[in-house]
């Protein structure tokens, strides 16, 4: 359940993008893949999820070099069905300029498969240029996750950095890698 002491009012976030994928795996296996460094490093292109799986717990995604790329907080934790977290990219000035991001994973049994729905919501309205980064990245991450869980091998997706998003951030004066 949501932590009543949390400073994050998730009712103010507006869904911007919803992704749904079906995976031939159990809800428990999908949950483990979404919440463990061991699995996430494989399908998330070297990024490792570290989660304190309780409302108010820390949620971190480490880049392959070990730096903290994403920092956040667990808002809702209902294993193996629902996880809502704040998802703040650690680029200087980014959260101050764009507001916070909320990501919700919903895992539902669907016959012999699992329907995984990810909702990315934002604290304030964002342009399509800014949103294009997630719209490029999430499908690749989810496809790699599906491949890993169904075949044992993640996808080696080759894609260029999200040029539209990076150009929009630079135009706002936000330093980007």
Backbone as ProteinMPNN parsed JSONL, in Angstrom:
{"seq_chain_A": "XXXXXXXXXXXXXXXXXXXXXXXXXXXXXXXXXXXXXXXXXXXXXXXXXXXXXXXXXXXXXXXXXXXXXXXXXXXXXXXXXXXXXXXXXXXXXXXXXXXXXXXXXXXXXXXXXXXXXXXXXXXXXXXXXXXXXXXXXXXXXXXXXXXXXXXXXXXXXXXXXXXXXXXXXXXXXXXXX", "coords_chain_A": {"N_chain_A": [[0.837, -1.192, 0.0], [0.257, 2.344, -0.288], [2.467, 4.628, 1.272], [1.431, 6.433, 3.959], [2.906, 8.498, 5.044], [4.463, 9.458, 3.025], [5.868, 12.009, 0.967], [5.081, 12.32, -1.599], [2.508, 13.081, -3.709], [0.689, 11.136, -5.484], [-1.629, 11.466, -6.909], [-1.54, 13.741, -8.397], [-0.054, 13.282, -10.634], [-0.028, 12.775, -14.124], [-0.999, 10.334, -16.434], [1.039, 9.782, -19.182], [2.142, 8.018, -20.994], [1.502, 4.668, -21.83], [2.457, 1.335, -21.72], [2.049, -1.978, -22.84], [2.715, -5.399, -22.567], [2.834, -8.872, -23.349], [4.001, -11.71, -21.655], [5.422, -14.898, -21.565], [5.566, -16.134, -18.761], [5.677, -16.513, -15.171], [3.844, -14.44, -12.786], [5.477, -14.025, -10.538], [8.079, -14.44, -11.525], [8.301, -12.374, -13.404], [8.066, -10.191, -11.669], [10.402, -10.568, -10.128], [12.308, -10.148, -12.134], [11.879, -7.447, -12.699], [12.656, -6.215, -10.352], [15.197, -6.884, -9.461], [18.762, -6.609, -9.41], [20.316, -8.569, -10.604], [18.734, -9.692, -12.706], [17.891, -7.338, -14.097], [20.233, -6.114, -15.076], [20.776, -7.712, -17.259], [18.647, -7.435, -19.216], [18.265, -4.704, -19.314], [20.265, -3.383, -20.543], [22.71, -3.334, -19.139], [22.114, -1.741, -16.94], [21.343, -1.645, -13.478], [18.811, -2.516, -11.261], [18.1, -1.552, -7.985], [16.225, -2.145, -5.29], [14.462, -1.298, -2.385], [12.058, -3.002, -1.26], [9.483, -1.851, -0.137], [6.9, 0.396, 0.878], [8.031, 3.673, 0.796], [10.631, 2.893, 0.655], [13.937, 2.933, -0.862], [14.529, 3.37, -4.381], [16.662, 2.595, -6.862], [18.475, 2.933, -9.889], [21.322, 1.772, -11.225], [23.874, 2.839, -13.402], [25.913, 1.161, -15.906], [28.537, 1.838, -15.135], [28.363, 2.014, -12.416], [27.403, 4.338, -11.298], [24.705, 6.338, -9.928], [22.04, 6.383, -11.801], [19.235, 6.612, -11.918], [17.166, 7.78, -9.353], [14.891, 7.145, -6.775], [11.758, 6.561, -5.072], [9.949, 3.994, -3.489], [6.547, 3.83, -3.83], [4.134, 2.36, -3.921], [3.937, -1.013, -3.12], [3.189, -4.13, -3.936], [3.807, -7.12, -4.07], [3.334, -10.03, -6.133], [2.263, -8.148, -7.93], [1.916, -5.278, -8.266], [3.862, -2.348, -8.57], [4.776, 0.834, -7.754], [6.771, 3.578, -8.385], [8.867, 6.469, -7.841], [10.737, 7.972, -10.417], [13.423, 9.344, -11.059], [15.651, 10.878, -13.129], [19.069, 11.323, -12.78], [20.339, 13.812, -13.794], [21.922, 16.916, -13.74], [19.751, 19.499, -12.769], [17.549, 18.468, -14.122], [15.18, 17.285, -12.853], [14.268, 19.528, -11.481], [13.586, 21.185, -13.626], [11.74, 19.669, -15.161], [10.05, 18.322, -13.433], [8.894, 15.55, -11.422], [8.91, 12.017, -12.211], [6.696, 9.285, -12.431], [6.523, 5.827, -12.258], [4.628, 2.997, -12.905], [4.319, -0.416, -12.503], [2.259, -2.98, -13.505], [1.248, -6.232, -12.995], [-0.4, -8.873, -14.342], [-2.056, -12.007, -14.386], [-2.611, -13.734, -17.382], [-4.08, -16.048, -18.777], [-1.832, -18.5, -19.779], [0.166, -16.737, -19.694], [1.621, -13.551, -18.733], [0.341, -10.333, -18.373], [2.004, -7.429, -18.649], [1.863, -4.178, -17.692], [3.033, -0.976, -18.077], [2.966, 2.203, -16.786], [3.889, 5.425, -17.408], [4.018, 8.376, -15.802], [3.71, 11.916, -15.241], [4.641, 14.75, -13.254], [4.083, 17.245, -14.211], [2.851, 18.766, -17.273], [4.512, 17.665, -20.244], [6.46, 18.164, -23.216], [6.094, 16.53, -26.444], [8.601, 16.142, -27.536], [10.282, 15.91, -25.287], [9.107, 13.651, -24.091], [9.696, 11.757, -25.995], [12.057, 10.369, -25.5], [11.573, 8.373, -23.488], [9.592, 7.017, -24.894], [11.052, 5.904, -26.895], [12.884, 4.327, -25.49], [11.524, 2.589, -23.555], [10.011, 0.535, -25.079], [12.167, -0.968, -26.163], [13.481, -1.877, -23.847], [11.423, -3.404, -22.639], [10.981, -5.326, -24.641], [13.42, -6.653, -24.61], [13.355, -7.65, -21.989], [11.153, -9.435, -22.199], [12.201, -11.241, -24.088], [14.417, -12.259, -22.623], [13.124, -13.55, -20.432], [11.585, -15.455, -21.786], [13.292, -16.862, -23.5], [15.761, -17.001, -22.331], [17.711, -15.361, -23.213], [18.619, -11.977, -23.55], [17.59, -9.271, -25.756], [19.788, -7.82, -28.123], [19.578, -4.816, -28.606], [20.198, -2.291, -30.847], [20.408, 1.098, -30.804], [20.242, 4.584, -31.536], [21.088, 7.4, -29.399], [18.361, 9.22, -27.803], [17.657, 11.602, -29.801], [15.786, 13.747, -30.271], [14.747, 14.24, -27.677], [17.112, 14.857, -26.251], [17.969, 17.164, -27.625], [15.837, 18.889, -27.013], [16.11, 19.094, -24.233], [18.649, 20.298, -24.045], [18.025, 22.735, -25.218], [16.522, 23.791, -23.201], [18.422, 24.404, -21.416], [19.472, 22.368, -19.888], [22.022, 20.3, -18.826], [23.229, 17.568, -20.62], [24.314, 14.145, -20.933]], "CA_chain_A": [[0.0, 0.0, 0.0], [0.961, 3.62, -0.283], [2.946, 5.069, 2.582], [0.717, 7.667, 4.292], [3.862, 9.54, 5.401], [5.226, 9.853, 1.852], [5.666, 13.386, 0.527], [4.698, 12.298, -3.002], [1.064, 12.975, -3.946], [0.63, 10.543, -6.819], [-2.861, 11.846, -7.61], [-1.282, 14.894, -9.264], [0.674, 12.839, -11.822], [-0.921, 12.463, -15.235], [-0.428, 9.345, -17.35], [1.427, 10.277, -20.507], [2.433, 6.903, -21.882], [1.212, 3.355, -21.269], [3.006, 0.232, -22.518], [1.572, -3.29, -22.408], [3.366, -6.512, -23.256], [2.503, -10.186, -22.807], [5.222, -12.476, -21.461], [5.187, -16.281, -21.137], [6.277, -16.317, -17.493], [4.796, -16.348, -14.015], [3.922, -13.11, -12.178], [6.629, -13.977, -9.631], [9.313, -14.328, -12.322], [8.315, -11.013, -13.95], [8.363, -9.316, -10.525], [11.827, -10.715, -9.826], [13.075, -9.512, -13.21], [11.728, -5.993, -12.601], [13.108, -5.663, -9.072], [16.512, -7.364, -9.031], [19.925, -6.207, -10.203], [20.771, -9.734, -11.363], [17.962, -9.758, -13.947], [17.8, -6.076, -14.845], [21.494, -5.893, -15.809], [20.751, -8.484, -18.502], [17.721, -6.916, -20.228], [18.23, -3.241, -19.247], [21.484, -2.883, -21.185], [23.744, -3.128, -18.133], [21.622, -0.969, -15.797], [20.962, -2.545, -12.388], [17.782, -2.04, -10.329], [18.268, -1.858, -6.564], [14.968, -1.676, -4.699], [14.053, -1.647, -1.026], [10.676, -3.272, -1.647], [8.472, -1.469, 0.85], [6.506, 1.797, 0.696], [9.017, 4.557, 1.409], [11.972, 2.37, 0.4], [14.689, 3.531, -1.971], [14.55, 2.72, -5.684], [17.836, 3.115, -7.565], [18.951, 2.232, -11.074], [22.736, 2.096, -11.422], [24.437, 2.721, -14.747], [26.957, 0.132, -15.951], [29.751, 2.286, -14.432], [28.091, 2.017, -10.984], [26.813, 5.605, -10.854], [23.265, 6.327, -9.691], [21.391, 7.018, -12.957], [17.861, 6.905, -11.508], [16.916, 7.643, -7.92], [13.469, 7.282, -6.524], [11.159, 6.042, -3.847], [8.844, 3.056, -3.665], [5.294, 4.427, -3.356], [3.235, 1.224, -3.72], [4.638, -2.284, -3.312], [2.258, -5.243, -3.737], [4.376, -8.236, -4.837], [4.012, -9.739, -7.384], [1.22, -7.559, -8.788], [1.97, -3.835, -8.543], [4.952, -1.568, -8.007], [4.794, 2.227, -8.205], [8.003, 4.2, -7.915], [9.299, 7.69, -8.502], [11.78, 7.605, -11.381], [14.068, 10.635, -11.314], [16.952, 10.778, -13.791], [20.037, 12.156, -12.061], [21.086, 14.783, -14.587], [21.781, 18.203, -13.034], [18.682, 20.41, -13.172], [16.464, 17.817, -14.872], [13.947, 17.177, -12.069], [13.805, 20.897, -11.21], [13.002, 21.742, -14.849], [10.658, 18.868, -15.733], [9.22, 17.678, -12.423], [9.182, 14.151, -11.137], [8.274, 10.99, -13.025], [6.148, 8.163, -11.677], [6.411, 4.63, -13.086], [3.855, 1.928, -12.271], [4.309, -1.734, -13.142], [1.121, -3.816, -13.121], [1.47, -7.588, -13.475], [-1.665, -9.621, -14.249], [-2.096, -13.3, -15.063], [-3.431, -13.726, -18.604], [-3.953, -17.423, -19.269], [-0.512, -19.04, -19.461], [1.124, -15.627, -19.795], [1.451, -12.402, -17.851], [0.225, -9.025, -19.031], [2.755, -6.414, -17.92], [1.518, -2.832, -18.131], [3.842, 0.07, -17.462], [2.45, 3.55, -16.979], [4.828, 6.494, -17.09], [3.23, 9.585, -15.559], [4.566, 13.063, -14.935], [4.143, 15.74, -12.311], [3.583, 18.384, -14.977], [2.817, 18.455, -18.706], [5.795, 17.679, -20.953], [6.33, 18.157, -24.676], [6.36, 15.268, -27.128], [10.046, 16.014, -27.704], [10.815, 15.381, -24.026], [8.57, 12.301, -23.895], [10.193, 10.846, -27.027], [13.12, 9.525, -24.958], [10.944, 7.19, -22.903], [8.851, 6.299, -25.934], [12.052, 5.139, -27.639], [13.573, 3.388, -24.62], [10.714, 1.552, -22.908], [9.748, -0.651, -25.911], [13.386, -1.777, -26.283], [13.695, -2.522, -22.547], [10.391, -4.427, -22.456], [11.225, -6.401, -25.604], [14.57, -7.402, -24.101], [12.844, -8.378, -20.82], [10.344, -10.545, -22.706], [13.113, -12.21, -24.696], [15.188, -12.897, -21.556], [12.284, -14.462, -19.66], [11.043, -16.541, -22.61], [14.327, -17.646, -24.199], [17.006, -17.017, -21.577], [18.662, -14.423, -23.818], [18.061, -10.643, -23.827], [17.823, -8.756, -27.102], [20.871, -6.847, -28.281], [18.954, -3.747, -29.379], [21.108, -1.194, -31.179], [19.661, 2.303, -31.16], [20.927, 5.845, -31.283], [20.516, 8.158, -28.275], [17.095, 9.901, -28.156], [18.093, 12.913, -30.29], [14.745, 14.783, -30.044], [14.693, 14.547, -26.256], [18.361, 15.514, -25.858], [17.953, 18.523, -28.187], [14.862, 19.682, -26.246], [16.705, 19.364, -22.919], [19.707, 21.295, -24.247], [17.366, 24.032, -25.476], [16.038, 24.267, -21.895], [19.58, 24.691, -20.58], [19.792, 21.22, -19.039], [23.195, 19.567, -19.29], [22.958, 16.164, -20.916], [25.563, 13.392, -21.138]], "C_chain_A": [[0.871, 1.24, 0.0], [1.337, 4.004, 1.14], [2.268, 6.386, 2.92], [1.671, 8.806, 4.652], [4.663, 10.044, 4.214], [4.87, 11.268, 1.419], [5.202, 13.45, -0.931], [3.192, 12.102, -3.117], [0.864, 12.451, -5.359], [-0.643, 10.903, -7.574], [-2.642, 13.023, -8.549], [-0.555, 14.508, -10.545], [-0.326, 12.429, -12.899], [-0.287, 11.407, -16.126], [-0.145, 9.973, -18.716], [1.59, 9.122, -21.481], [2.167, 5.598, -21.142], [1.727, 2.305, -22.252], [2.452, -1.063, -21.953], [2.265, -4.351, -23.244], [2.931, -7.803, -22.578], [3.775, -11.024, -22.781], [4.848, -13.872, -20.965], [6.071, -16.554, -19.916], [5.27, -16.157, -16.367], [4.882, -14.913, -13.5], [5.15, -12.971, -11.269], [7.936, -13.785, -10.39], [9.417, -12.923, -12.931], [8.663, -10.017, -12.839], [9.859, -9.356, -10.203], [12.683, -10.014, -10.879], [13.033, -7.983, -13.104], [12.423, -5.402, -11.376], [14.493, -6.121, -8.635], [17.612, -6.928, -9.99], [20.382, -7.345, -11.109], [20.063, -9.825, -12.722], [18.073, -8.465, -14.753], [19.079, -5.778, -15.62], [21.468, -6.57, -17.177], [19.866, -7.848, -19.578], [17.711, -5.401, -20.319], [19.596, -2.667, -19.638], [22.56, -2.497, -20.175], [23.319, -2.325, -16.927], [21.067, -1.929, -14.746], [19.966, -1.884, -11.447], [18.14, -2.498, -8.921], [17.043, -1.279, -5.863], [14.789, -2.208, -3.281], [12.53, -1.783, -1.113], [9.686, -3.11, -0.504], [8.131, -0.009, 0.576], [7.469, 2.677, 1.473], [10.445, 4.105, 1.182], [12.629, 3.055, -0.791], [14.549, 2.685, -3.229], [15.674, 3.378, -6.475], [18.078, 2.275, -8.809], [20.383, 2.708, -11.302], [23.139, 1.877, -12.871], [25.519, 1.643, -14.729], [28.25, 0.538, -15.229], [29.558, 2.37, -12.915], [27.47, 3.302, -10.461], [25.295, 5.475, -10.737], [22.584, 7.103, -10.818], [19.966, 7.464, -12.622], [17.818, 6.805, -9.985], [15.431, 7.866, -7.708], [13.068, 6.658, -5.22], [10.054, 5.074, -4.23], [7.603, 3.686, -3.036], [4.284, 3.334, -3.023], [4.018, -0.044, -4.009], [3.693, -3.412, -2.924], [2.75, -6.442, -4.547], [3.362, -9.357, -5.01], [3.094, -9.053, -8.386], [1.434, -6.103, -9.181], [3.145, -3.195, -7.821], [4.879, -0.176, -8.612], [5.997, 2.893, -7.553], [8.166, 5.581, -8.541], [10.562, 7.321, -9.277], [12.45, 8.902, -11.817], [15.474, 10.434, -11.889], [17.901, 11.79, -13.149], [20.934, 12.957, -12.997], [20.87, 16.13, -13.92], [20.681, 19.084, -13.634], [17.483, 19.759, -13.83], [15.156, 17.785, -14.081], [13.39, 18.573, -11.76], [13.096, 21.482, -12.428], [11.754, 20.996, -15.304], [9.684, 18.303, -14.708], [9.59, 16.219, -12.295], [8.401, 13.237, -12.076], [7.831, 9.862, -12.104], [6.009, 6.994, -12.645], [5.651, 3.582, -12.276], [3.939, 0.682, -13.133], [3.102, -2.48, -12.609], [1.291, -5.17, -13.799], [0.178, -8.368, -13.252], [-1.543, -10.94, -14.988], [-3.025, -13.179, -16.257], [-3.3, -15.098, -19.258], [-2.61, -17.98, -18.821], [0.567, -17.972, -19.488], [0.823, -14.591, -18.713], [1.292, -11.172, -18.731], [0.941, -8.031, -18.121], [2.4, -5.062, -18.524], [2.379, -1.858, -17.344], [3.22, 1.405, -17.811], [3.52, 4.524, -16.521], [4.018, 7.777, -16.982], [4.167, 10.696, -15.082], [3.847, 14.07, -14.055], [3.57, 16.966, -13.011], [3.589, 18.035, -16.465], [4.209, 18.595, -19.339], [5.542, 17.609, -22.454], [6.58, 16.762, -25.238], [7.853, 15.062, -27.331], [10.684, 15.429, -26.451], [10.365, 13.937, -23.834], [9.131, 11.288, -24.89], [11.306, 9.931, -26.513], [12.57, 8.243, -24.358], [10.216, 6.361, -23.936], [9.785, 5.493, -26.832], [12.623, 4.025, -26.758], [12.732, 2.261, -24.057], [10.412, 0.35, -23.805], [10.977, -1.558, -26.069], [13.652, -2.54, -24.99], [12.699, -3.664, -22.356], [10.573, -5.603, -23.414], [12.387, -7.28, -25.148], [14.184, -8.227, -22.873], [12.062, -9.613, -21.255], [11.245, -11.637, -23.286], [13.899, -12.967, -23.627], [14.34, -13.931, -20.815], [11.789, -15.644, -20.482], [12.115, -17.425, -23.227], [15.617, -17.795, -23.411], [18.046, -16.054, -22.113], [17.994, -13.068, -24.037], [18.312, -10.268, -25.282], [19.0, -7.782, -27.085], [20.332, -5.745, -29.193], [19.98, -2.636, -29.602], [20.259, 0.013, -31.557], [20.482, 3.529, -30.799], [20.334, 6.506, -30.043], [19.265, 8.917, -28.729], [17.356, 11.365, -28.543], [17.069, 14.021, -30.017], [14.713, 15.216, -28.585], [15.949, 15.312, -25.828], [18.425, 16.949, -26.391], [17.0, 19.419, -27.399], [15.424, 20.025, -24.864], [17.809, 20.416, -23.021], [19.112, 22.669, -24.454], [16.82, 24.643, -24.182], [17.185, 24.602, -20.948], [19.958, 23.58, -19.627], [20.984, 20.49, -19.646], [22.858, 18.112, -19.476], [24.282, 15.45, -21.174], [25.975, 13.35, -22.602]], "O_chain_A": [[2.073, 1.177, 0.258], [0.6, 3.729, 2.087], [2.503, 7.379, 2.232], [1.283, 9.972, 4.574], [5.467, 10.964, 4.365], [3.711, 11.676, 1.495], [4.956, 14.541, -1.444], [2.659, 11.083, -2.679], [0.867, 13.221, -6.319], [-0.722, 10.664, -8.778], [-3.479, 13.279, -9.415], [-0.448, 15.328, -11.457], [-1.348, 11.809, -12.606], [0.862, 11.569, -16.538], [-1.011, 10.614, -19.311], [1.223, 9.23, -22.652], [2.55, 5.436, -19.983], [1.467, 2.377, -23.453], [2.388, -1.238, -20.736], [2.388, -4.225, -24.463], [2.687, -7.825, -21.372], [4.533, -11.052, -23.751], [4.043, -14.008, -20.044], [7.159, -17.12, -20.023], [4.143, -15.715, -16.59], [5.878, -14.232, -13.744], [5.786, -11.917, -11.238], [8.808, -13.042, -9.94], [10.504, -12.346, -12.967], [9.464, -9.105, -13.048], [10.498, -8.318, -10.03], [13.672, -9.362, -10.545], [14.024, -7.307, -13.383], [12.746, -4.214, -11.363], [14.927, -5.778, -7.535], [17.424, -6.883, -11.206], [20.788, -7.113, -12.248], [20.707, -10.01, -13.754], [18.321, -8.502, -15.958], [19.01, -5.236, -16.723], [22.059, -6.072, -18.136], [20.286, -7.733, -20.729], [17.203, -4.85, -21.296], [20.022, -1.624, -19.141], [23.233, -1.477, -20.324], [24.081, -2.225, -15.965], [20.402, -2.909, -15.083], [20.239, -0.817, -10.897], [18.443, -3.668, -8.69], [16.849, -0.063, -5.846], [14.943, -3.401, -3.019], [11.808, -0.788, -1.046], [9.134, -4.079, 0.018], [8.977, 0.745, 0.095], [7.701, 2.46, 2.663], [11.382, 4.846, 1.481], [11.959, 3.674, -1.618], [14.46, 1.459, -3.166], [15.638, 4.582, -6.728], [17.907, 1.056, -8.789], [20.626, 3.891, -11.541], [22.792, 0.867, -13.485], [25.99, 1.255, -13.66], [28.985, -0.331, -14.758], [30.483, 2.755, -12.199], [27.053, 3.359, -9.305], [24.683, 4.613, -11.367], [22.552, 8.333, -10.797], [19.545, 8.559, -12.997], [18.361, 5.869, -9.399], [14.804, 8.68, -8.386], [13.893, 6.282, -4.388], [9.313, 5.31, -5.185], [7.606, 4.034, -1.855], [3.649, 3.372, -1.968], [4.691, -0.138, -5.036], [3.424, -3.632, -1.743], [2.183, -6.754, -5.594], [2.586, -9.609, -4.088], [3.15, -9.355, -9.578], [1.158, -5.729, -10.321], [3.396, -3.451, -6.643], [4.915, -0.02, -9.832], [6.214, 2.789, -6.346], [7.666, 5.836, -9.637], [11.347, 6.474, -8.851], [12.078, 9.486, -12.834], [16.362, 9.896, -11.228], [17.565, 12.965, -12.998], [22.154, 12.792, -12.986], [19.739, 16.459, -13.564], [20.676, 19.375, -14.83], [16.484, 20.434, -14.077], [14.123, 18.218, -14.592], [12.176, 18.773, -11.775], [12.108, 22.201, -12.279], [10.805, 21.617, -15.783], [8.6, 17.85, -15.075], [10.487, 15.724, -12.977], [7.384, 13.623, -12.651], [8.506, 9.532, -11.129], [5.444, 7.146, -13.728], [5.979, 3.311, -11.121], [3.668, 0.718, -14.333], [2.933, -2.604, -11.396], [1.457, -5.252, -15.016], [-0.284, -8.509, -12.12], [-0.992, -10.993, -16.088], [-4.102, -12.59, -16.157], [-2.504, -15.283, -20.179], [-2.279, -17.944, -17.635], [1.749, -18.272, -19.323], [-0.094, -14.742, -17.906], [2.018, -10.994, -19.709], [0.541, -7.817, -16.977], [2.609, -4.828, -19.714], [2.445, -1.907, -16.116], [2.976, 1.706, -18.98], [3.997, 4.457, -15.387], [3.405, 8.215, -17.955], [5.265, 10.439, -14.589], [2.626, 14.22, -14.105], [2.688, 17.642, -12.481], [4.271, 17.093, -16.869], [4.969, 19.508, -19.017], [4.534, 17.062, -22.901], [7.2, 15.92, -24.588], [8.328, 13.927, -27.303], [11.535, 14.545, -26.545], [11.169, 13.087, -23.45], [9.05, 10.083, -24.651], [11.483, 8.83, -27.035], [13.039, 7.151, -24.678], [10.221, 5.132, -23.865], [9.367, 4.517, -27.456], [12.823, 2.905, -27.228], [13.155, 1.105, -24.069], [10.545, -0.782, -23.337], [10.841, -2.781, -26.105], [14.01, -3.717, -25.027], [13.082, -4.764, -21.957], [10.343, -6.751, -23.035], [12.34, -8.503, -25.285], [14.627, -9.366, -22.725], [12.283, -10.709, -20.738], [11.061, -12.819, -22.998], [14.034, -14.187, -23.712], [14.784, -15.058, -20.594], [11.591, -16.73, -19.937], [11.88, -18.612, -23.456], [16.473, -18.607, -23.761], [19.134, -15.932, -21.552], [16.923, -13.0, -24.64], [19.145, -10.875, -25.955], [19.172, -7.017, -26.136], [20.593, -5.738, -30.396], [20.556, -2.111, -28.649], [19.486, -0.038, -32.514], [21.301, 3.508, -29.88], [19.199, 6.21, -29.67], [19.127, 9.223, -29.913], [17.28, 12.256, -27.697], [17.439, 15.111, -29.581], [14.659, 16.409, -28.286], [15.85, 16.311, -25.116], [18.884, 17.85, -25.688], [17.315, 20.581, -27.142], [15.227, 21.14, -24.381], [17.894, 21.317, -22.186], [19.625, 23.66, -23.933], [16.674, 25.861, -24.077], [16.959, 25.03, -19.816], [20.684, 23.811, -18.66], [20.968, 20.111, -20.816], [22.27, 17.486, -18.594], [25.258, 16.077, -21.585], [27.0, 12.756, -22.938]]}, "name": "protein", "num_of_chains": 1, "seq": "XXXXXXXXXXXXXXXXXXXXXXXXXXXXXXXXXXXXXXXXXXXXXXXXXXXXXXXXXXXXXXXXXXXXXXXXXXXXXXXXXXXXXXXXXXXXXXXXXXXXXXXXXXXXXXXXXXXXXXXXXXXXXXXXXXXXXXXXXXXXXXXXXXXXXXXXXXXXXXXXXXXXXXXXXXXXXXXXX"}
